[in-house]
Coordinates of C-alpha atoms and ligand atoms in Angstrom, one line a residue:
M1 CA -97.6 76.5 -6.3
E2 CA -99.2 73.9 -8.9
T3 CA -102.6 73.5 -7.6
R4 CA -105.0 74.5 -10.3
S5 CA -102.9 72.6 -12.9
A6 CA -103.0 69.7 -10.5
K7 CA -107.0 70.0 -10.3
L8 CA -107.1 70.7 -14.3
Y9 CA -105.2 67.3 -14.6
E10 CA -107.3 65.3 -12.4
E11 CA -110.0 66.1 -14.4
A12 CA -108.2 65.8 -17.6
V13 CA -107.7 62.6 -17.3
K14 CA -111.3 61.5 -17.3
Y15 CA -111.7 62.6 -20.7
I16 CA -108.4 62.7 -22.4
P17 CA -106.0 59.6 -22.4
G18 CA -103.4 60.4 -20.1
G19 CA -104.9 64.1 -19.7
V20 CA -102.8 65.2 -22.8
N21 CA -103.0 65.2 -26.6
S22 CA -99.5 64.1 -27.0
P23 CA -98.1 61.4 -24.7
V24 CA -94.7 63.5 -24.0
R25 CA -96.3 66.3 -22.4
A26 CA -97.8 63.8 -19.6
C27 CA -94.5 64.3 -17.9
G28 CA -94.2 60.6 -17.0
S29 CA -90.8 59.8 -17.6
V30 CA -90.0 62.6 -14.9
D31 CA -92.3 61.5 -12.4
S32 CA -94.5 64.6 -12.5
F33 CA -97.6 65.9 -14.1
P34 CA -98.2 68.6 -16.7
L35 CA -98.4 72.0 -16.2
F36 CA -101.4 73.7 -17.9
I37 CA -100.3 76.8 -19.7
S38 CA -102.4 79.9 -19.3
H39 CA -100.5 82.3 -22.0
A40 CA -97.0 82.8 -23.2
K41 CA -95.0 85.8 -24.7
G42 CA -91.6 85.9 -25.5
S43 CA -89.1 83.5 -23.8
K44 CA -91.8 82.9 -20.9
I45 CA -95.0 80.7 -20.5
T46 CA -97.1 81.2 -17.2
S47 CA -99.2 78.5 -15.9
V48 CA -103.2 78.6 -15.0
D49 CA -101.7 78.9 -11.4
G50 CA -99.9 82.4 -12.6
V51 CA -96.3 81.2 -12.1
E52 CA -94.0 82.1 -15.0
Y53 CA -91.3 80.1 -16.3
I54 CA -88.3 80.5 -18.7
D55 CA -89.3 78.3 -21.4
F56 CA -86.8 75.6 -23.1
V57 CA -89.3 73.6 -24.6
E58 CA -91.0 76.3 -27.1
S59 CA -93.6 73.5 -28.1
W60 CA -91.0 71.3 -29.0
G61 CA -89.5 73.8 -31.7
P62 CA -92.1 76.0 -33.4
M63 CA -91.4 79.2 -31.2
L64 CA -87.8 80.0 -32.4
L65 CA -89.0 83.7 -32.5
G66 CA -90.3 83.3 -28.9
H67 CA -94.0 83.3 -27.7
A68 CA -97.0 85.7 -29.2
H69 CA -94.4 87.6 -31.6
P70 CA -96.0 90.7 -32.7
E71 CA -95.6 90.2 -36.5
V72 CA -97.1 86.7 -36.1
T73 CA -99.9 87.5 -34.1
K74 CA -100.8 90.6 -36.2
A75 CA -100.6 88.6 -39.4
V76 CA -102.6 85.6 -37.7
Q77 CA -105.6 88.4 -36.6
A78 CA -105.9 90.0 -40.0
A79 CA -106.0 86.1 -41.5
I80 CA -108.6 85.2 -39.0
E81 CA -110.8 88.2 -40.3
R82 CA -110.6 87.0 -43.7
G83 CA -112.0 83.5 -42.9
T84 CA -110.4 80.5 -41.4
S85 CA -110.5 77.7 -44.1
F86 CA -111.6 78.2 -48.2
G87 CA -110.8 74.5 -49.0
A88 CA -109.5 76.5 -52.1
P89 CA -106.1 77.6 -53.2
C90 CA -105.0 81.1 -51.6
E91 CA -102.4 83.3 -52.5
D92 CA -100.6 82.5 -49.2
E93 CA -100.1 79.1 -49.9
L94 CA -97.8 80.4 -52.9
V95 CA -96.3 83.0 -50.8
L96 CA -95.0 80.5 -48.3
A97 CA -94.3 77.6 -50.8
K98 CA -92.1 80.0 -53.0
M99 CA -90.4 81.2 -49.3
V100 CA -89.8 77.7 -48.5
C101 CA -88.3 76.9 -52.2
E102 CA -85.9 80.1 -52.0
A103 CA -84.6 79.0 -48.4
L104 CA -84.0 75.4 -49.4
P105 CA -82.1 75.1 -53.1
S106 CA -82.8 71.3 -52.9
V107 CA -86.6 71.9 -52.8
E108 CA -88.0 72.8 -56.0
M109 CA -91.7 71.9 -55.5
V110 CA -93.2 71.7 -52.0
R111 CA -96.4 70.4 -50.8
M112 CA -98.1 71.6 -47.4
V113 CA -99.6 69.5 -44.9
S114 CA -100.8 70.0 -41.3
S115 CA -98.3 68.2 -39.4
G116 CA -94.7 66.7 -39.4
T117 CA -96.4 63.2 -39.4
E118 CA -98.3 63.7 -42.6
A119 CA -95.2 65.1 -44.1
T120 CA -93.0 62.0 -43.4
M121 CA -95.6 59.6 -44.1
S122 CA -96.2 61.1 -47.4
A123 CA -92.8 61.5 -48.4
L124 CA -92.3 57.6 -47.3
R125 CA -95.3 56.8 -49.9
L126 CA -93.7 59.2 -52.6
A127 CA -90.2 57.8 -52.7
R128 CA -91.8 54.2 -52.7
A129 CA -93.5 55.4 -55.5
Y130 CA -90.7 57.0 -57.3
T131 CA -88.3 54.0 -57.1
G132 CA -90.7 51.3 -57.1
R133 CA -89.4 50.1 -54.0
N134 CA -90.7 49.1 -50.5
K135 CA -87.9 49.3 -47.8
M136 CA -86.8 52.2 -45.8
I137 CA -83.8 52.5 -43.7
K138 CA -84.0 55.0 -40.3
F139 CA -82.0 55.2 -37.6
D140 CA -82.9 54.0 -34.0
G141 CA -83.9 56.4 -31.7
G142 CA -84.9 58.6 -34.4
Y143 CA -88.7 59.8 -34.7
H144 CA -90.5 60.8 -37.7
G145 CA -94.0 61.1 -36.3
H146 CA -96.4 58.2 -35.6
G147 CA -97.0 56.9 -39.2
D148 CA -97.1 53.3 -39.0
A149 CA -94.0 52.4 -40.9
F150 CA -91.7 54.5 -38.8
L151 CA -92.8 53.2 -35.0
A152 CA -90.1 50.5 -35.2
A153 CA -87.6 51.6 -32.4
A154 CA -88.6 55.1 -32.7
G155 CA -87.5 57.8 -30.4
S156 CA -89.0 60.6 -28.7
G157 CA -92.2 59.7 -27.0
V158 CA -91.8 55.9 -27.7
A159 CA -88.2 56.1 -26.6
T160 CA -89.0 57.8 -23.2
F161 CA -91.5 55.4 -22.4
S162 CA -88.9 52.6 -23.8
V163 CA -91.8 50.9 -25.7
P164 CA -89.9 49.5 -29.0
G165 CA -92.1 49.6 -31.8
T166 CA -96.0 49.8 -30.6
P167 CA -99.2 47.3 -30.6
G168 CA -101.4 48.2 -33.5
V169 CA -98.8 48.2 -36.5
P170 CA -98.7 45.3 -38.3
D171 CA -95.8 43.4 -38.6
A172 CA -96.0 43.5 -42.4
V173 CA -95.9 47.0 -42.2
V174 CA -92.2 47.6 -40.1
S175 CA -91.0 44.6 -41.8
E176 CA -90.1 47.0 -44.5
T177 CA -88.3 49.2 -41.9
L178 CA -84.6 48.8 -41.7
I179 CA -82.7 50.1 -38.7
A180 CA -79.1 51.4 -38.1
P181 CA -77.3 53.2 -35.0
Y182 CA -77.3 56.9 -36.2
N183 CA -73.8 58.0 -37.0
D184 CA -73.0 54.4 -38.3
L185 CA -72.1 54.5 -41.9
N186 CA -70.8 50.9 -41.9
A187 CA -74.1 49.5 -40.4
V188 CA -76.0 51.5 -43.0
E189 CA -73.6 50.3 -46.0
E190 CA -74.4 46.7 -44.7
L191 CA -78.0 47.0 -45.0
F192 CA -77.7 48.5 -48.6
K193 CA -75.3 45.6 -49.2
Q194 CA -78.1 43.3 -48.0
H195 CA -81.2 45.0 -49.6
G196 CA -79.7 47.9 -51.8
N197 CA -82.1 47.2 -54.9
D198 CA -85.2 47.0 -52.4
I199 CA -84.4 50.2 -50.4
A200 CA -86.2 53.2 -51.4
A201 CA -85.2 55.9 -49.2
V202 CA -83.1 56.6 -46.1
F203 CA -84.6 58.8 -43.7
A204 CA -82.4 60.9 -41.4
E205 CA -82.8 64.0 -39.2
P206 CA -79.6 65.5 -40.2
A207 CA -79.2 66.4 -36.3
A208 CA -81.0 63.8 -34.6
G209 CA -83.6 65.5 -31.8
N210 CA -85.3 62.7 -30.7
M211 CA -83.0 60.9 -28.5
G212 CA -81.8 64.1 -27.0
L213 CA -79.7 66.2 -29.6
I214 CA -77.0 64.0 -31.5
I215 CA -74.9 65.8 -33.8
P216 CA -73.8 64.2 -37.1
E217 CA -70.4 63.0 -37.6
P218 CA -68.6 64.8 -39.9
E219 CA -68.7 61.7 -42.7
F220 CA -72.0 60.6 -41.8
L221 CA -74.2 62.8 -44.1
P222 CA -72.0 62.9 -46.9
G223 CA -71.7 59.1 -46.6
L224 CA -75.6 58.7 -46.8
R225 CA -75.6 60.9 -49.7
S226 CA -73.1 58.7 -51.5
L227 CA -74.6 55.5 -50.6
C228 CA -78.0 56.6 -51.8
D229 CA -76.4 57.6 -54.8
K230 CA -74.8 54.2 -55.4
Y231 CA -77.7 52.0 -54.6
G232 CA -80.4 54.3 -56.4
A233 CA -82.4 55.2 -53.3
L234 CA -83.7 58.5 -52.1
L235 CA -82.0 60.4 -49.0
V236 CA -84.8 62.2 -47.3
L237 CA -83.5 64.5 -44.5
D238 CA -86.2 65.2 -41.9
E239 CA -85.9 68.9 -41.0
V240 CA -89.0 69.2 -38.8
I241 CA -87.0 70.1 -35.9
T242 CA -83.6 71.4 -37.9
G243 CA -85.6 73.1 -40.4
F244 CA -85.5 76.9 -40.4
R245 CA -83.8 76.4 -36.9
V246 CA -80.3 75.3 -37.2
S247 CA -80.2 78.0 -40.1
Y248 CA -82.4 79.7 -42.4
S249 CA -81.5 77.0 -45.0
G250 CA -82.0 74.2 -42.3
A251 CA -79.3 71.9 -41.3
Q252 CA -78.8 70.6 -45.1
G253 CA -77.5 74.4 -45.5
H254 CA -75.6 74.5 -42.4
Y255 CA -73.8 70.8 -43.4
G256 CA -73.8 71.0 -47.0
V257 CA -75.8 68.0 -47.9
K258 CA -78.5 68.2 -50.6
P259 CA -81.4 65.5 -50.1
D260 CA -83.9 64.4 -52.6
L261 CA -86.7 65.0 -50.4
T262 CA -87.2 67.0 -47.2
T263 CA -89.7 67.1 -44.9
M264 CA -90.5 70.1 -42.5
G265 CA -92.9 71.2 -39.7
K266 CA -93.3 73.2 -36.3
I267 CA -91.2 76.6 -37.2
I268 CA -92.9 76.8 -40.9
G269 CA -96.1 77.2 -38.9
G270 CA -95.0 79.4 -36.6
G271 CA -96.8 77.6 -33.9
M272 CA -99.8 76.5 -36.2
P273 CA -100.8 73.1 -37.7
V274 CA -98.3 73.2 -40.5
G275 CA -96.0 70.2 -42.1
A276 CA -94.7 70.1 -45.4
F277 CA -92.6 67.9 -48.0
G278 CA -90.5 69.1 -50.7
G279 CA -88.3 68.2 -53.0
R280 CA -87.0 67.6 -56.7
R281 CA -89.6 68.5 -59.0
E282 CA -89.5 65.2 -61.2
I283 CA -90.3 63.5 -57.7
M284 CA -93.0 65.9 -56.6
Q285 CA -94.7 65.9 -60.1
M286 CA -95.6 62.4 -59.2
L287 CA -98.2 63.3 -56.4
S288 CA -101.9 63.8 -57.2
P289 CA -103.1 65.7 -59.4
T290 CA -100.1 66.0 -61.5
G291 CA -99.2 62.4 -60.8
P292 CA -100.6 58.9 -59.6
V293 CA -99.3 59.0 -56.1
Y294 CA -102.5 60.0 -53.8
Q295 CA -102.2 62.2 -50.9
A296 CA -104.5 64.9 -49.4
G297 CA -105.6 67.0 -46.7
T298 CA -108.6 69.0 -45.9
L299 CA -106.6 72.0 -44.0
S300 CA -103.4 71.7 -45.9
G301 CA -102.2 75.2 -46.7
N302 CA -104.7 76.6 -44.2
P303 CA -104.8 80.4 -44.9
V304 CA -104.3 81.1 -41.1
A305 CA -101.6 78.7 -40.8
M306 CA -100.0 79.9 -43.9
A307 CA -100.2 83.7 -42.7
A308 CA -98.3 82.7 -39.6
G309 CA -95.7 80.8 -41.3
I310 CA -95.0 83.6 -43.8
A311 CA -94.7 86.1 -40.6
T312 CA -92.4 83.7 -38.9
L313 CA -89.9 83.3 -41.9
K314 CA -89.9 86.9 -42.8
V315 CA -88.8 87.6 -39.2
L316 CA -86.1 85.1 -39.3
Q317 CA -84.8 86.3 -42.8
K318 CA -83.6 89.4 -41.0
S319 CA -82.7 87.4 -37.6
D320 CA -78.9 86.9 -36.7
Y321 CA -78.5 83.2 -36.2
P322 CA -74.6 82.6 -35.6
A323 CA -75.3 85.5 -32.7
L324 CA -77.9 83.4 -31.3
A325 CA -75.8 80.1 -31.6
S326 CA -72.9 81.6 -29.7
K327 CA -75.1 82.5 -26.6
V328 CA -76.3 79.2 -26.6
E329 CA -72.6 77.6 -26.6
N330 CA -71.4 80.5 -24.1
F331 CA -74.7 79.0 -22.1
C332 CA -73.7 75.7 -22.1
Q333 CA -69.9 76.2 -21.5
N334 CA -71.2 77.6 -18.0
L335 CA -73.7 74.5 -17.7
E336 CA -70.6 72.2 -17.7
A337 CA -68.8 74.6 -15.3
I338 CA -71.5 74.1 -12.7
F339 CA -71.9 70.5 -13.1
A340 CA -68.1 70.1 -12.8
K341 CA -68.4 72.2 -9.4
K342 CA -71.2 69.8 -8.4
G343 CA -69.1 66.6 -9.6
V344 CA -71.6 65.5 -11.8
Q345 CA -70.5 64.2 -15.2
V346 CA -72.5 65.8 -18.2
C347 CA -72.3 65.3 -22.0
I348 CA -74.0 68.6 -23.4
N349 CA -74.7 68.5 -27.0
R350 CA -75.6 71.7 -28.7
L351 CA -76.1 72.8 -32.5
A352 CA -77.2 76.3 -33.4
S353 CA -80.2 77.2 -30.4
M354 CA -80.6 73.9 -29.4
F355 CA -78.9 71.9 -26.6
T356 CA -79.3 68.6 -24.5
I357 CA -77.8 67.6 -21.1
F358 CA -77.0 64.1 -21.0
L359 CA -76.0 63.3 -17.4
T360 CA -73.6 60.6 -18.4
G361 CA -69.5 60.7 -18.8
Q362 CA -69.8 59.2 -22.2
K363 CA -69.6 61.1 -25.4
V364 CA -73.2 61.0 -26.6
K365 CA -73.1 59.8 -30.7
D366 CA -76.3 57.6 -30.9
F367 CA -79.2 56.1 -29.3
A368 CA -77.2 53.6 -27.3
S369 CA -74.8 56.1 -25.7
A370 CA -78.1 58.6 -25.2
K371 CA -79.3 55.9 -23.0
T372 CA -76.7 55.7 -20.6
S373 CA -78.0 59.2 -19.2
D374 CA -78.8 59.0 -15.6
L375 CA -82.7 59.4 -16.1
A376 CA -83.4 59.2 -12.1
M377 CA -80.9 62.0 -11.5
L378 CA -82.7 63.7 -14.7
S379 CA -86.1 63.9 -12.8
K380 CA -84.4 65.5 -10.2
L381 CA -83.0 67.8 -12.6
Y382 CA -86.4 68.6 -14.2
K383 CA -88.3 69.1 -10.7
G384 CA -85.5 71.5 -9.2
F385 CA -85.8 73.6 -12.6
R386 CA -89.5 73.4 -12.5
E387 CA -89.7 74.6 -8.5
R388 CA -87.2 77.4 -9.5
G389 CA -89.4 78.7 -12.5
V390 CA -87.5 77.0 -15.6
Y391 CA -89.4 74.7 -17.9
V392 CA -87.2 72.1 -19.4
A393 CA -88.3 69.1 -21.3
P394 CA -89.9 66.4 -19.4
S395 CA -87.6 63.6 -21.1
G396 CA -84.0 62.7 -21.3
F397 CA -84.8 62.2 -25.4
E398 CA -86.0 65.6 -26.0
V399 CA -84.1 68.9 -27.2
S400 CA -84.0 72.2 -25.3
M401 CA -84.6 75.1 -27.4
V402 CA -83.6 78.6 -27.3
S403 CA -85.5 81.3 -29.2
F404 CA -84.5 84.9 -30.3
A405 CA -86.5 86.1 -27.1
H406 CA -84.2 84.5 -24.6
T407 CA -82.7 87.3 -22.6
D408 CA -79.0 87.1 -21.1
E409 CA -81.2 87.6 -17.4
D410 CA -83.0 83.9 -18.7
F411 CA -79.4 82.7 -18.8
A412 CA -78.0 84.1 -15.7
R413 CA -81.3 82.8 -13.9
T414 CA -81.4 79.5 -15.2
L415 CA -77.6 79.0 -14.4
S416 CA -78.3 80.4 -10.4
A417 CA -81.4 77.6 -10.4
L418 CA -79.0 75.1 -11.6
E419 CA -76.2 76.1 -8.9
D420 CA -79.3 75.7 -6.2
I421 CA -80.4 72.0 -7.4
K422 CA -79.1 69.5 -5.0
L423 CA -78.7 66.5 -7.4
Ligands
KE4_501 P1 -95.6 66.2 -35.7 O1 -96.5 65.1 -36.3 O2 -95.7 66.2 -34.0 O3 -95.9 67.3 -35.9 O4 -93.9 65.9 -36.4 C1 -93.4 64.6 -36.2 C2 -92.2 65.0 -36.5 C3 -91.5 64.3 -37.1 N1 -90.0 64.3 -37.3 C4 -89.5 64.9 -36.4 C5 -87.8 64.9 -36.4 C6 -90.2 65.4 -35.2 O5 -89.0 65.9 -34.1 C7 -91.5 65.5 -35.0 C8 -92.0 65.4 -33.8 N2 -91.4 66.0 -32.4 C9 -91.8 65.5 -31.4 C10 -90.8 66.1 -30.3 N3 -89.5 65.6 -30.4 C11 -93.2 66.3 -31.2 C12 -93.8 66.4 -29.8 C13 -94.6 65.4 -29.5 O6 -94.8 64.4 -29.9 O7 -95.7 66.0 -28.7

C-alpha cells in the first residue's frame, strides 16, 4: 500500500524536478516511484503510508549507527537549544577536527564543508594549486559528487541513467579530466607516461561505491601510491562512503595506504550535512586564510552538524566493526545460496558493512563488468523486496549498507523475502 507516497509524488513533481532533491532517489532505473518516508528508527524506515521497511540504503551511507540513535538525537537536541548557526568558530568544530585527525593518521589538518561534493571540488582545487598542475585522473564509474571536473563518465546517478558526462559542463573543464578503468594500474601508468608532469592528482574511491561495490585488487591502491610518488602527483582517496565505515580509520586504515589528501562526508555528519577534506599540513596550510587557495562556506562547521558528527564518532569508537563485517559476510553467503537454488547467477561483492548484488555470472571488478548486471531482473528484485518490506537501493550502481542496528531477524526476514521473490 503506497497510496499516500504516490499522491505526494504526483504533487512533488510539479514543484521539484523529478519530485526529488537528488536524482537517484527517483527510482527511475528500477521502474518505480519514490517512497516518501515519515520517520526512521534503528534499521527501519516507515513510509507515509505507515509501512515499515528494513533499510539497506541508510540515507546512502551516513546512518551506520542506524536511524535516530539516542546519543545522536540527544546531542543534536542539546545543540539546537544553543542556536543553529553562529558564522563564527565554536568548540565543537575543534572537537570534531581533532577526532578526524586522530582517526586518520594521514590527516594532519582538516577543513569542514557541507557536502561530499564541496569536499572533492575543494580538494581538487587545492591539489592543483599545490602541484601547479591541472590534470586529474579519476576512474570510469567513479563518482566524486557533482563538481564540474568530475562529471566525465561519472558513476552513481549519472551511470544509473547511463548519461556519460552531462550537458552544462564546458568541454574545457573535463578536458583536464583523465579516465582509467578501476583496478587497471597499467592504464593509469599509461596516462602518467603521456601526461605525467601535468597530473595534479589521482582521485580514487579506495573501495568503489558508485558502480555498485568494487573491491580494490591487492596491488591497486599501493600501485596508485607509487605512481603518484614517481610522477609527483597527489593521491586523493575519496572516503565519503568508506570513511568510518570500512573501519574507524577508513578504508585507508584497512588497506594500509597513506593518501596525501582524503575527502569525507556522510558518516562524519551522522545524517546532518557535513563534508570534510584533510591531509598533509603543508598542503592544507595553502588554504585561505593561511594560504592563497580560496575556499569557503556559510554553514561549514555548523554547530548542530558538528554535534551530530561528534556523537556518531564517539559511539563508533566503541563499536565492533569486525563483528558487523562477519554478520554481513554470513548474510551474503546465505544470499548466494538462495540465488543458486533459483538458478540465478550473481556476483555479490562485500566489504565490511557494505555489499552489492550484481546479477551477472562475471566477477565484477570494474565499471565494464558491473554493467553486465541484468538491470531488468534488478528491477524485479527491487520491487519484490519493496513489496515484502525490504528497502534496497533503487539502482544497480549503488551499495547496500548494513548498520550496527540491523538484527539477525532483519537478515532472516530479508532472506525469506528473497526466497519468495520470483525472478
Ligand atoms: P554529496 O555531495 O552527495 O554529499 O557527496 C558526493 C559524493 C562524493 N564522493 C563519493 C564517493 C560519493 O559516493 C558521493 C555521494 N554518494 C551518492 C551515492 N552513492 C549520494 C547519493 C545521491 O547522490 O543522492
